[in-house]
Structure formats: C-alpha cells, structure tokens
PDB file of C-alpha atoms in Angstrom:
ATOM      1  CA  UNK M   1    -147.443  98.810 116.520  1.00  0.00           C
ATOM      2  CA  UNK M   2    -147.377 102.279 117.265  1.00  0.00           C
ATOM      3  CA  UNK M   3    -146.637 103.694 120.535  1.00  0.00           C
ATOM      4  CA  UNK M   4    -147.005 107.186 121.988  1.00  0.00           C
ATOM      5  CA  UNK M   5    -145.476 108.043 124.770  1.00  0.00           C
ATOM      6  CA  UNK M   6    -146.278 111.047 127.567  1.00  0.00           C
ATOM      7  CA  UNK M   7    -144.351 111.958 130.448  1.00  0.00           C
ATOM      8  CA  UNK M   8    -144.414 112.847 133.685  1.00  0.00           C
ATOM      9  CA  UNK M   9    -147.885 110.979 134.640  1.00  0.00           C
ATOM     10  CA  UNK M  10    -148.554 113.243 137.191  1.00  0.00           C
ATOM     11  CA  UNK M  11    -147.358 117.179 138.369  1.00  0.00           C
ATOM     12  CA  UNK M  12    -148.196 119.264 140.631  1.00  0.00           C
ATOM     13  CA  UNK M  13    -146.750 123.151 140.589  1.00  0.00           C
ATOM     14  CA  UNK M  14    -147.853 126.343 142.600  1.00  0.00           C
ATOM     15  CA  UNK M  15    -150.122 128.308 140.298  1.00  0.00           C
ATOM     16  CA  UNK M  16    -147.949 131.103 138.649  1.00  0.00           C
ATOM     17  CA  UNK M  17    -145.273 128.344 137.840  1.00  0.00           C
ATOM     18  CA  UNK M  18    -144.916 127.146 134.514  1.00  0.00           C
ATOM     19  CA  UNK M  19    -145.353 123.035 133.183  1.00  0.00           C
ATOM     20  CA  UNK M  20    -144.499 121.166 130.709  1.00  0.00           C
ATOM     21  CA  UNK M  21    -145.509 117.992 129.308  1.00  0.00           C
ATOM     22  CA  UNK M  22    -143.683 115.929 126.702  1.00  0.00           C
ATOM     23  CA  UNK M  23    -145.008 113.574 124.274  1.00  0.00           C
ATOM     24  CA  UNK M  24    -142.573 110.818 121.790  1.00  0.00           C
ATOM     25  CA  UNK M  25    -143.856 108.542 118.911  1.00  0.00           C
ATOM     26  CA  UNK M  26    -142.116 105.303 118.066  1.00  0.00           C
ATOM     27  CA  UNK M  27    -142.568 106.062 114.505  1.00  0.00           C
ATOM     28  CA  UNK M  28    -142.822 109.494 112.566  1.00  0.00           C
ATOM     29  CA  UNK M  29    -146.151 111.255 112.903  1.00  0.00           C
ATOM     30  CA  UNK M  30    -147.908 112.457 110.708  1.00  0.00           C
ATOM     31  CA  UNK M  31    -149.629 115.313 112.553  1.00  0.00           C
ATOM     32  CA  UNK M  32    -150.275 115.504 116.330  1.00  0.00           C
ATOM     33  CA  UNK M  33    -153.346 116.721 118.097  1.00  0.00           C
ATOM     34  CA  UNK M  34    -153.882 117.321 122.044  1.00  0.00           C
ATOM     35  CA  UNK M  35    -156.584 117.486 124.213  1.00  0.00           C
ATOM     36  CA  UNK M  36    -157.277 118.504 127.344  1.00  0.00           C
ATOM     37  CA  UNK M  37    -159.910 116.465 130.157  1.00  0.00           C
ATOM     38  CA  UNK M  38    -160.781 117.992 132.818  1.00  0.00           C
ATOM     39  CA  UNK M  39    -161.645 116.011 136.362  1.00  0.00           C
ATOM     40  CA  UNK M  40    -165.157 114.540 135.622  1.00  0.00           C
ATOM     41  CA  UNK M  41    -165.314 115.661 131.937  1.00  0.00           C
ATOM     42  CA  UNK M  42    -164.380 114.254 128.502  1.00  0.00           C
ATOM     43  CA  UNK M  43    -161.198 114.724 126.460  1.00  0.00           C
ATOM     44  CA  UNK M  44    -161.370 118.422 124.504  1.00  0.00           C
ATOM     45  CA  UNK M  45    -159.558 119.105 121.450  1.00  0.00           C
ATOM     46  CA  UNK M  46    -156.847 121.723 121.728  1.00  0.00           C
ATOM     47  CA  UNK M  47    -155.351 121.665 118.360  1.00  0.00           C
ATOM     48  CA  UNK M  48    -153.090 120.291 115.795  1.00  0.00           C
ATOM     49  CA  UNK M  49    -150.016 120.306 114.868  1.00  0.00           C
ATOM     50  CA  UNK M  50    -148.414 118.725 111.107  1.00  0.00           C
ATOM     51  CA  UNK M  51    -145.199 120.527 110.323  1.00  0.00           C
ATOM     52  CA  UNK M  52    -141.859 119.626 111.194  1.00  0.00           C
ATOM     53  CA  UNK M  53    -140.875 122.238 113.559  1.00  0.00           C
ATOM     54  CA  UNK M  54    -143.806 123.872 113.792  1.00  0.00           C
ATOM     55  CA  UNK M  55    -144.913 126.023 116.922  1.00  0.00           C
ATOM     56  CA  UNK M  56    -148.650 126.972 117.967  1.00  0.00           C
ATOM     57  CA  UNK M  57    -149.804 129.328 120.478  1.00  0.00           C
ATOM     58  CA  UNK M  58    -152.941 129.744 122.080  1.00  0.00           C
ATOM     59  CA  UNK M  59    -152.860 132.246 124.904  1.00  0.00           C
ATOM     60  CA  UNK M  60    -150.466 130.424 127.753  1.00  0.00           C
ATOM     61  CA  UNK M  61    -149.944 127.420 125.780  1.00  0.00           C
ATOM     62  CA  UNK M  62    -147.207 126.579 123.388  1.00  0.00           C
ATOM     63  CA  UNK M  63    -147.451 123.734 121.315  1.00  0.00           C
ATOM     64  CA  UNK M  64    -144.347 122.484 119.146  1.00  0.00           C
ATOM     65  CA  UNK M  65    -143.679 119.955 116.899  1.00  0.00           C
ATOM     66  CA  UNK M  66    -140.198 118.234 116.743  1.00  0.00           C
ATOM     67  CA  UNK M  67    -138.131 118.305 113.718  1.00  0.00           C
ATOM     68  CA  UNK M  68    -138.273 114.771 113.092  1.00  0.00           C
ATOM     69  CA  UNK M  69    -141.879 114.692 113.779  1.00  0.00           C
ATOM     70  CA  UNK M  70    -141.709 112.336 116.188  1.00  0.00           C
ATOM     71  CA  UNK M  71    -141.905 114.678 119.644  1.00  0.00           C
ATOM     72  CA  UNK M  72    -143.994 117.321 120.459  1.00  0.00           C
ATOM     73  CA  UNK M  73    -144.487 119.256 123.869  1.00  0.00           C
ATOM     74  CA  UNK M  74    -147.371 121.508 125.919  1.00  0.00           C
ATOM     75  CA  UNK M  75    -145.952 124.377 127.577  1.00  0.00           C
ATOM     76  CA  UNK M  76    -147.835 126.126 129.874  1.00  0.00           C
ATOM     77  CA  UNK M  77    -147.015 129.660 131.248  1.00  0.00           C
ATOM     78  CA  UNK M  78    -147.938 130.784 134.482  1.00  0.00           C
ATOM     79  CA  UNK M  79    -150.486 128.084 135.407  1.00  0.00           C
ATOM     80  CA  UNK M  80    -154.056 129.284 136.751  1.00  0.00           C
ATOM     81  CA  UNK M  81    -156.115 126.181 138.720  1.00  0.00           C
ATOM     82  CA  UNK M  82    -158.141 126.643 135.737  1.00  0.00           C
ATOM     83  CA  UNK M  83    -155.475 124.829 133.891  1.00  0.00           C
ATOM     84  CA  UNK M  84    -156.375 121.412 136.163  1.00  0.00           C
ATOM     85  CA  UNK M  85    -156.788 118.431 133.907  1.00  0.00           C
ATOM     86  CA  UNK M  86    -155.170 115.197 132.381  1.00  0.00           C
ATOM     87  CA  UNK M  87    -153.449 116.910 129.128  1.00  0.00           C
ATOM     88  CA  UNK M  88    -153.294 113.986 126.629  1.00  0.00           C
ATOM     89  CA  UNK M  89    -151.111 113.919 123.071  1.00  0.00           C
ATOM     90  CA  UNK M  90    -152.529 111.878 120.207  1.00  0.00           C
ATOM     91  CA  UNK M  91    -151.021 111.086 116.910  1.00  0.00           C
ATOM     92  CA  UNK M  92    -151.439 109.944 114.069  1.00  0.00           C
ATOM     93  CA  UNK M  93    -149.575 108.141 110.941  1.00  0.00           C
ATOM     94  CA  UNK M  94    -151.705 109.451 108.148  1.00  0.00           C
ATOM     95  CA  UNK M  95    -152.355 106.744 106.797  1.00  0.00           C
ATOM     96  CA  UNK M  96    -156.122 106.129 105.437  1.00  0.00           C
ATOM     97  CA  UNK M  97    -158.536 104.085 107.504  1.00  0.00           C
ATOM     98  CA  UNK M  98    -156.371 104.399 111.373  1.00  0.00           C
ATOM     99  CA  UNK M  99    -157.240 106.348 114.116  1.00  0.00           C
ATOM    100  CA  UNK M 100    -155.240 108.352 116.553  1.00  0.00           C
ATOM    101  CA  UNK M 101    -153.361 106.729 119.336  1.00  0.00           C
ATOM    102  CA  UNK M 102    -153.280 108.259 122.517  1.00  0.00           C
ATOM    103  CA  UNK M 103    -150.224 108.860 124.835  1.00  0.00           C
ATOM    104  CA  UNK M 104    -151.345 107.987 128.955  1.00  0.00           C
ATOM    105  CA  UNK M 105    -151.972 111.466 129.728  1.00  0.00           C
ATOM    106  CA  UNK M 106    -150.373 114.253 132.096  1.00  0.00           C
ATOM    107  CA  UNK M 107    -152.513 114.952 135.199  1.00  0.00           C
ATOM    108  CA  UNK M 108    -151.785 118.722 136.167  1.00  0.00           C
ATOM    109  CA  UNK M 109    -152.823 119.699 139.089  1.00  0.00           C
ATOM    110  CA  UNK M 110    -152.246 123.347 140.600  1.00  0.00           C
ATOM    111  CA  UNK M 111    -152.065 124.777 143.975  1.00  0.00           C
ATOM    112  CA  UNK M 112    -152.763 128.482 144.869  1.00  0.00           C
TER     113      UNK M 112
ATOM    114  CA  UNK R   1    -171.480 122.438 117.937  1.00  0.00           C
ATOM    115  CA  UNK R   2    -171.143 118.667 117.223  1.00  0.00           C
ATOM    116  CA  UNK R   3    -172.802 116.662 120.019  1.00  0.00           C
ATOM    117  CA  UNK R   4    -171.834 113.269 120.533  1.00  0.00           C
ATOM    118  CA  UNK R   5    -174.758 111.853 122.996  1.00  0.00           C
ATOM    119  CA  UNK R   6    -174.073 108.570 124.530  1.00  0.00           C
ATOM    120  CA  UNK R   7    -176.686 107.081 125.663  1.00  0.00           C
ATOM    121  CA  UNK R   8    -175.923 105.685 129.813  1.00  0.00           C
ATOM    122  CA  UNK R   9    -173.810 108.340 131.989  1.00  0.00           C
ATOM    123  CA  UNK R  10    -173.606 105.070 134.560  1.00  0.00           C
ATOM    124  CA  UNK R  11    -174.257 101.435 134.089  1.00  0.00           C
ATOM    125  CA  UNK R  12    -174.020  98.317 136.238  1.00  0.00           C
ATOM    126  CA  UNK R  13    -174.312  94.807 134.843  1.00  0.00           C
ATOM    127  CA  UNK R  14    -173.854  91.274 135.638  1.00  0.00           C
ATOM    128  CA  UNK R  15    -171.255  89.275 134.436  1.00  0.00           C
ATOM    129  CA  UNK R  16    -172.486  87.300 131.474  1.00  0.00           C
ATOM    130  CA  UNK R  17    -174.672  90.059 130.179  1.00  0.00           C
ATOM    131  CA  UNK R  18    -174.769  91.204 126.664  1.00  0.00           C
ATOM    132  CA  UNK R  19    -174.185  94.899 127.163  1.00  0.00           C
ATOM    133  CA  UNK R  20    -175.096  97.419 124.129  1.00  0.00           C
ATOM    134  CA  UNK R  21    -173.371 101.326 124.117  1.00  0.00           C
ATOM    135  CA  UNK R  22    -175.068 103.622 122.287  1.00  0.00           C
ATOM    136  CA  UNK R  23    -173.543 106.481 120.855  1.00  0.00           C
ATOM    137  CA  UNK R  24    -174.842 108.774 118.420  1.00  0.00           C
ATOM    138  CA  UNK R  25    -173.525 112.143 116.566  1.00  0.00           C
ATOM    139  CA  UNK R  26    -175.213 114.942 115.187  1.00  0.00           C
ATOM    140  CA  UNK R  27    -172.915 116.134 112.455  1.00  0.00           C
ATOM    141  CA  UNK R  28    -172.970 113.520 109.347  1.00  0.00           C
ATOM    142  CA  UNK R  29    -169.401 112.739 110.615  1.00  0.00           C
ATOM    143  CA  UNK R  30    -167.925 110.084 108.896  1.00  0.00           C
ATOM    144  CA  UNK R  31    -165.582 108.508 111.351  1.00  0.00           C
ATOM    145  CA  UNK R  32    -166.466 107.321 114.829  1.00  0.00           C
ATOM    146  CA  UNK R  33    -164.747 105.680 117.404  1.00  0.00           C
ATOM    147  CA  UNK R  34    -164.929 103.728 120.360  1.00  0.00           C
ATOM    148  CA  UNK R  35    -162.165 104.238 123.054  1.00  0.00           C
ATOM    149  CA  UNK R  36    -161.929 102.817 126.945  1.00  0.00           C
ATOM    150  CA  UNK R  37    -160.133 105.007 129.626  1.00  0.00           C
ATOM    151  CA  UNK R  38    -158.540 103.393 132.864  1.00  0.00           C
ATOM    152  CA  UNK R  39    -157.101 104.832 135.321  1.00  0.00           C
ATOM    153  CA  UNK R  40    -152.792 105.002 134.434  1.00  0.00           C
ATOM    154  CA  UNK R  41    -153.729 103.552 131.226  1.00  0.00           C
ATOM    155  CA  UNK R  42    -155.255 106.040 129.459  1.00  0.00           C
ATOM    156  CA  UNK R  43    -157.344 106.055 126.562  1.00  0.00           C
ATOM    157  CA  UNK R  44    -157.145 102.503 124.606  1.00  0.00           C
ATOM    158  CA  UNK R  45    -158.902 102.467 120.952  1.00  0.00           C
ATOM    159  CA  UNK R  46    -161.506  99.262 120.692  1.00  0.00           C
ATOM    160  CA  UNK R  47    -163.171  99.670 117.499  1.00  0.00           C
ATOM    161  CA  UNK R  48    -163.750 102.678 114.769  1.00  0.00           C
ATOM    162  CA  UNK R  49    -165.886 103.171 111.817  1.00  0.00           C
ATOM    163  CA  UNK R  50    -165.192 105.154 108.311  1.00  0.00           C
ATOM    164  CA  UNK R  51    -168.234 104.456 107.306  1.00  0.00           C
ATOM    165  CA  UNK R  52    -171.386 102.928 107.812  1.00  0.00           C
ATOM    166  CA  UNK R  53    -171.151  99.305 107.880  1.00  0.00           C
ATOM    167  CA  UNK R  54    -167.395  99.439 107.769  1.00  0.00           C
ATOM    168  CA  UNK R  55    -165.412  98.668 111.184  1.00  0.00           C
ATOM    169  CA  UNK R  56    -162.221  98.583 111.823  1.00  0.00           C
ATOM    170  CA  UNK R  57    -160.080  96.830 115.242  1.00  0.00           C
ATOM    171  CA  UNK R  58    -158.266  98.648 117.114  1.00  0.00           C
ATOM    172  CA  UNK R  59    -156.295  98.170 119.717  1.00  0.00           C
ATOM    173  CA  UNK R  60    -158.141  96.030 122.311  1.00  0.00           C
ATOM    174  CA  UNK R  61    -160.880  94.273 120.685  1.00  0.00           C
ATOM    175  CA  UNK R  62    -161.399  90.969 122.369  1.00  0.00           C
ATOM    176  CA  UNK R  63    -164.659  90.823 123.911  1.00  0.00           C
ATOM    177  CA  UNK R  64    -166.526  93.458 121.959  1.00  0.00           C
ATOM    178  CA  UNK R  65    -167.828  94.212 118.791  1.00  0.00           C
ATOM    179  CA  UNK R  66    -169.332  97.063 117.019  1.00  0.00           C
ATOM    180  CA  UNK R  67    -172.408  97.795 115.034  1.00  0.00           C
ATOM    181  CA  UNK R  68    -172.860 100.729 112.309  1.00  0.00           C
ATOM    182  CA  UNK R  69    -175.951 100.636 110.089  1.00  0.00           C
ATOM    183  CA  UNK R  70    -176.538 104.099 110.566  1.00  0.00           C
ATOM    184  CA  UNK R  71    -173.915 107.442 109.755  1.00  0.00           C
ATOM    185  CA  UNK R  72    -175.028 108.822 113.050  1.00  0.00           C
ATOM    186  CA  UNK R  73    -175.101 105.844 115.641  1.00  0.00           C
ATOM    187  CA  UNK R  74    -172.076 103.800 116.256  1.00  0.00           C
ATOM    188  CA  UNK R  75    -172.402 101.060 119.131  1.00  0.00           C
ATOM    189  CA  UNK R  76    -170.686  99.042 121.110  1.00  0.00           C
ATOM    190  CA  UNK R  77    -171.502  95.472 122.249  1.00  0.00           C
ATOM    191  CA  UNK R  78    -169.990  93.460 124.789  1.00  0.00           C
ATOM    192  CA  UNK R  79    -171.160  89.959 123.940  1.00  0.00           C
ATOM    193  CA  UNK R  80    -170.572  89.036 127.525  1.00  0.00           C
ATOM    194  CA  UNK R  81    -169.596  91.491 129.906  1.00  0.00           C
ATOM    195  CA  UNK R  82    -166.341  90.306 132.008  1.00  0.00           C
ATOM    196  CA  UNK R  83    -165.092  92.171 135.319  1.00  0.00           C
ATOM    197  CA  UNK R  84    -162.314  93.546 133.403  1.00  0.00           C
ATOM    198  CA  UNK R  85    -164.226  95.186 131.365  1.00  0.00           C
ATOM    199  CA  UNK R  86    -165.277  97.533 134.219  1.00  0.00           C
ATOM    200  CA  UNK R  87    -164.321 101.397 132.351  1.00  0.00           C
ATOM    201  CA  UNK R  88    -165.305 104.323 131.083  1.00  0.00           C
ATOM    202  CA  UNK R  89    -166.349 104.030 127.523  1.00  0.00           C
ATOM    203  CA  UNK R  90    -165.625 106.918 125.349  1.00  0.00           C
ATOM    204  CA  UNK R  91    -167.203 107.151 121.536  1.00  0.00           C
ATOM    205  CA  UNK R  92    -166.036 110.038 119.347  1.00  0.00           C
ATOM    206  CA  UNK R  93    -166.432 111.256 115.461  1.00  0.00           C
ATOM    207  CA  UNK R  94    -165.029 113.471 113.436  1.00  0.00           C
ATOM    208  CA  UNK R  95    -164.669 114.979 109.875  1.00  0.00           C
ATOM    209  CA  UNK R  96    -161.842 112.613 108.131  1.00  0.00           C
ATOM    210  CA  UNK R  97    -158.898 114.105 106.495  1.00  0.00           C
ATOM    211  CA  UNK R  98    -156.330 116.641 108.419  1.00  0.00           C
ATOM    212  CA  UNK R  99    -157.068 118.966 110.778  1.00  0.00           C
ATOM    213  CA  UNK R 100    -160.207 117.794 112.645  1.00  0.00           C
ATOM    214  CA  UNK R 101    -160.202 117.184 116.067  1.00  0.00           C
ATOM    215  CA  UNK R 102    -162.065 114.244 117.630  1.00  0.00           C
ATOM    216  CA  UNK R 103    -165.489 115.244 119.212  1.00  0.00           C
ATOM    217  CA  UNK R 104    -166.180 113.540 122.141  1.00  0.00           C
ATOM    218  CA  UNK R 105    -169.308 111.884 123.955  1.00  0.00           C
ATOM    219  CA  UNK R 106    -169.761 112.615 127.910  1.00  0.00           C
ATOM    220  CA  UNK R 107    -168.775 108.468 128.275  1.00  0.00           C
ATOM    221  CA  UNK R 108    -170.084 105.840 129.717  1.00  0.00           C
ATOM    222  CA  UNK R 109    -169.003 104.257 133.198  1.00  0.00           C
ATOM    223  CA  UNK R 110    -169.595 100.938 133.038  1.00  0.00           C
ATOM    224  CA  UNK R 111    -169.308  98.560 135.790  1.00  0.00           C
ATOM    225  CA  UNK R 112    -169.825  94.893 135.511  1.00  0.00           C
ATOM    226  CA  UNK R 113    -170.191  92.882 138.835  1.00  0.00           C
TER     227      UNK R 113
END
C-alpha cells in the first residue's frame, strides 16, 4: 500500500539555525498537507499543497511540492523554541473514500 | 472553530474489557477518522467514516471496530482491550474534497493493564 516516508526522526539545532524536514511517497500524491504537534498537544494543520512544483510560504516556513509529486519538504528559517514540535507530512492519493497517510514525524527541538 | 471533543483525556482498563471512544464534532463534517499514535511510529489510521453508517478499514484494524449512527459522533470500540493496544487515540473530521485540513480531537491515552 502506500507509504510515506519522513526523515530525520529527530533534530536538534541552536535557535537562529535553520531545519529542514523531508517527506517521500511511494506513489504520486495527489496533494500533501502538514501539521504540526506540539509536546502534549494534538496534530495542527499547517496547510496544503497540490501542484507539481508548487511552493507555499507562511512567515518562516517554506513548503514545496516536488515535481513529480511525490516529495515535498518544511523549511524553517531561523528557528525560535516556539517552533518545538513533531512536524508530520500527510498525503493523499485522491482517490474517493481514503484518508491521508501519515509520514512518522520530525521531532524539532531547539536550544537557545 | 471546529471542535472535535473526545470524550476520556486518560483511561486505564483491564485486559479483556470492551472499551468504547467517544468522539464527537461540531461542524456537520462528513468524514471522521480514527488514528493511534506511538511513540517512533507515528500516527497509524484504524478506521474512518464518509458518512454515517459507512466505515471504512484502514490501516490497523484488528481488534477494533467503529460505530457511526450519528454525523457528529464517530466511536471507537475495542471488543477486548489487549496490552498492545496501550496508545493515544486520535479521532479527526473534516470537510471532504481538496483543501481541508483534518481537525483534530485532544486524544485519548489509553492504557490497558
């Protein structure tokens, strides 16, 4: 069936650095979504992403699509500990009547 | 906002129990969902709904089952809870079609001893 895949599992950076977290699909996507969790909480949606190539910003973070739609990264500039959480990708084939499948998360956690 | 309530923050039962999750949204959302979230695993998809009384497997659904006579309550049952089914239960709805975001409930730690 299909996989998502998330790497790294875990980072830690000194806050002002930058992070990055990658996300692949065994099969072509039909859109992408992330969330973010913080310690404690639930998973938050972020936002979506359904065109090849496409790039979303939303202050710090940069959200992008792959060409193939089958990839997609979180870029985050100048971390803040604010930014501490599991960051999780989640896609989807389009397909009526299936829900999203999770990738294993990225746990970011920041140092000042 | 949407609120997704569910309806235990913490749980402990025995093994053997029949063990019932409540979970109930505020939004005539359509869809709902049941996911579990370990620790290195992530979040693993049980059981979802499109509709009432419709239900649909997902990834890991030995040992549970699902109930949906109502569009806002979506439950989970665990016919007879197992150690490994020790978790945090997360339900979730949405609006179908592109674009929506899952909504999330607070979850559910559930431990069975």
């Amino acid at each position: 069936g299909q996989q998502v895949m998330q790497i790294p599992q875990y980072q830690h950076v000194q806050e002002g650095e930058d992070f990055t977290t990658y996300c692949n699909s065994s099969t072509t996507l039909s859109n992408i979504q992330w969330y973010k969790q913080r310690p404690g909480g639930h998973p938050v949606f972020l936002i979506q992403l359904v065109k090849s190539g496409e790039v979303k910003k939303q202050k710090r973070l940069t959200f992008q699509f792959g060409e193939a739609k089958k990839n997609s990264s979180l870029h985050i500039t100048a971390t803040q500990t604010t930014d501490v959480g599991t960051y999780f990708c989640a896609g989807s084939n389009g397909q009526a009547g299936t829900a999203l499948i999770f990738g294993k998360g990225t746990t970011l956690s920041v140092s000042s | 906002d949407v609120k997704v309530t569910q309806s235990s923050r913490y749980l402990v039962k025995r093994t053997g129990e029949k063990v019932f999750l409540e979970c109930v949204q505020d939004m005539d959302h359509e869809n709902m969902f049941w996911y579990r979230q370990d620790p290195g695993l992530g979040l693993r998809l049980i059981y979802f709904s499109y509709d009432v009384k419709m239900k649909e497997k997902g990834d890991i659904p030995e040992g549970y089952s699902v109930s949906r006579e109502k569009k806002e309550r979506f439950s989970l049952i665990l016919e007879s809870a197992s150690t490994n089914q020790t978790s945090m239960y997360l339900c979730a709805s949405r609006v179908p079609g592109q674009g929506y975001g899952y909504t999330f409930g607070s979850g559910t730690r559930l431990t069975v001893v």
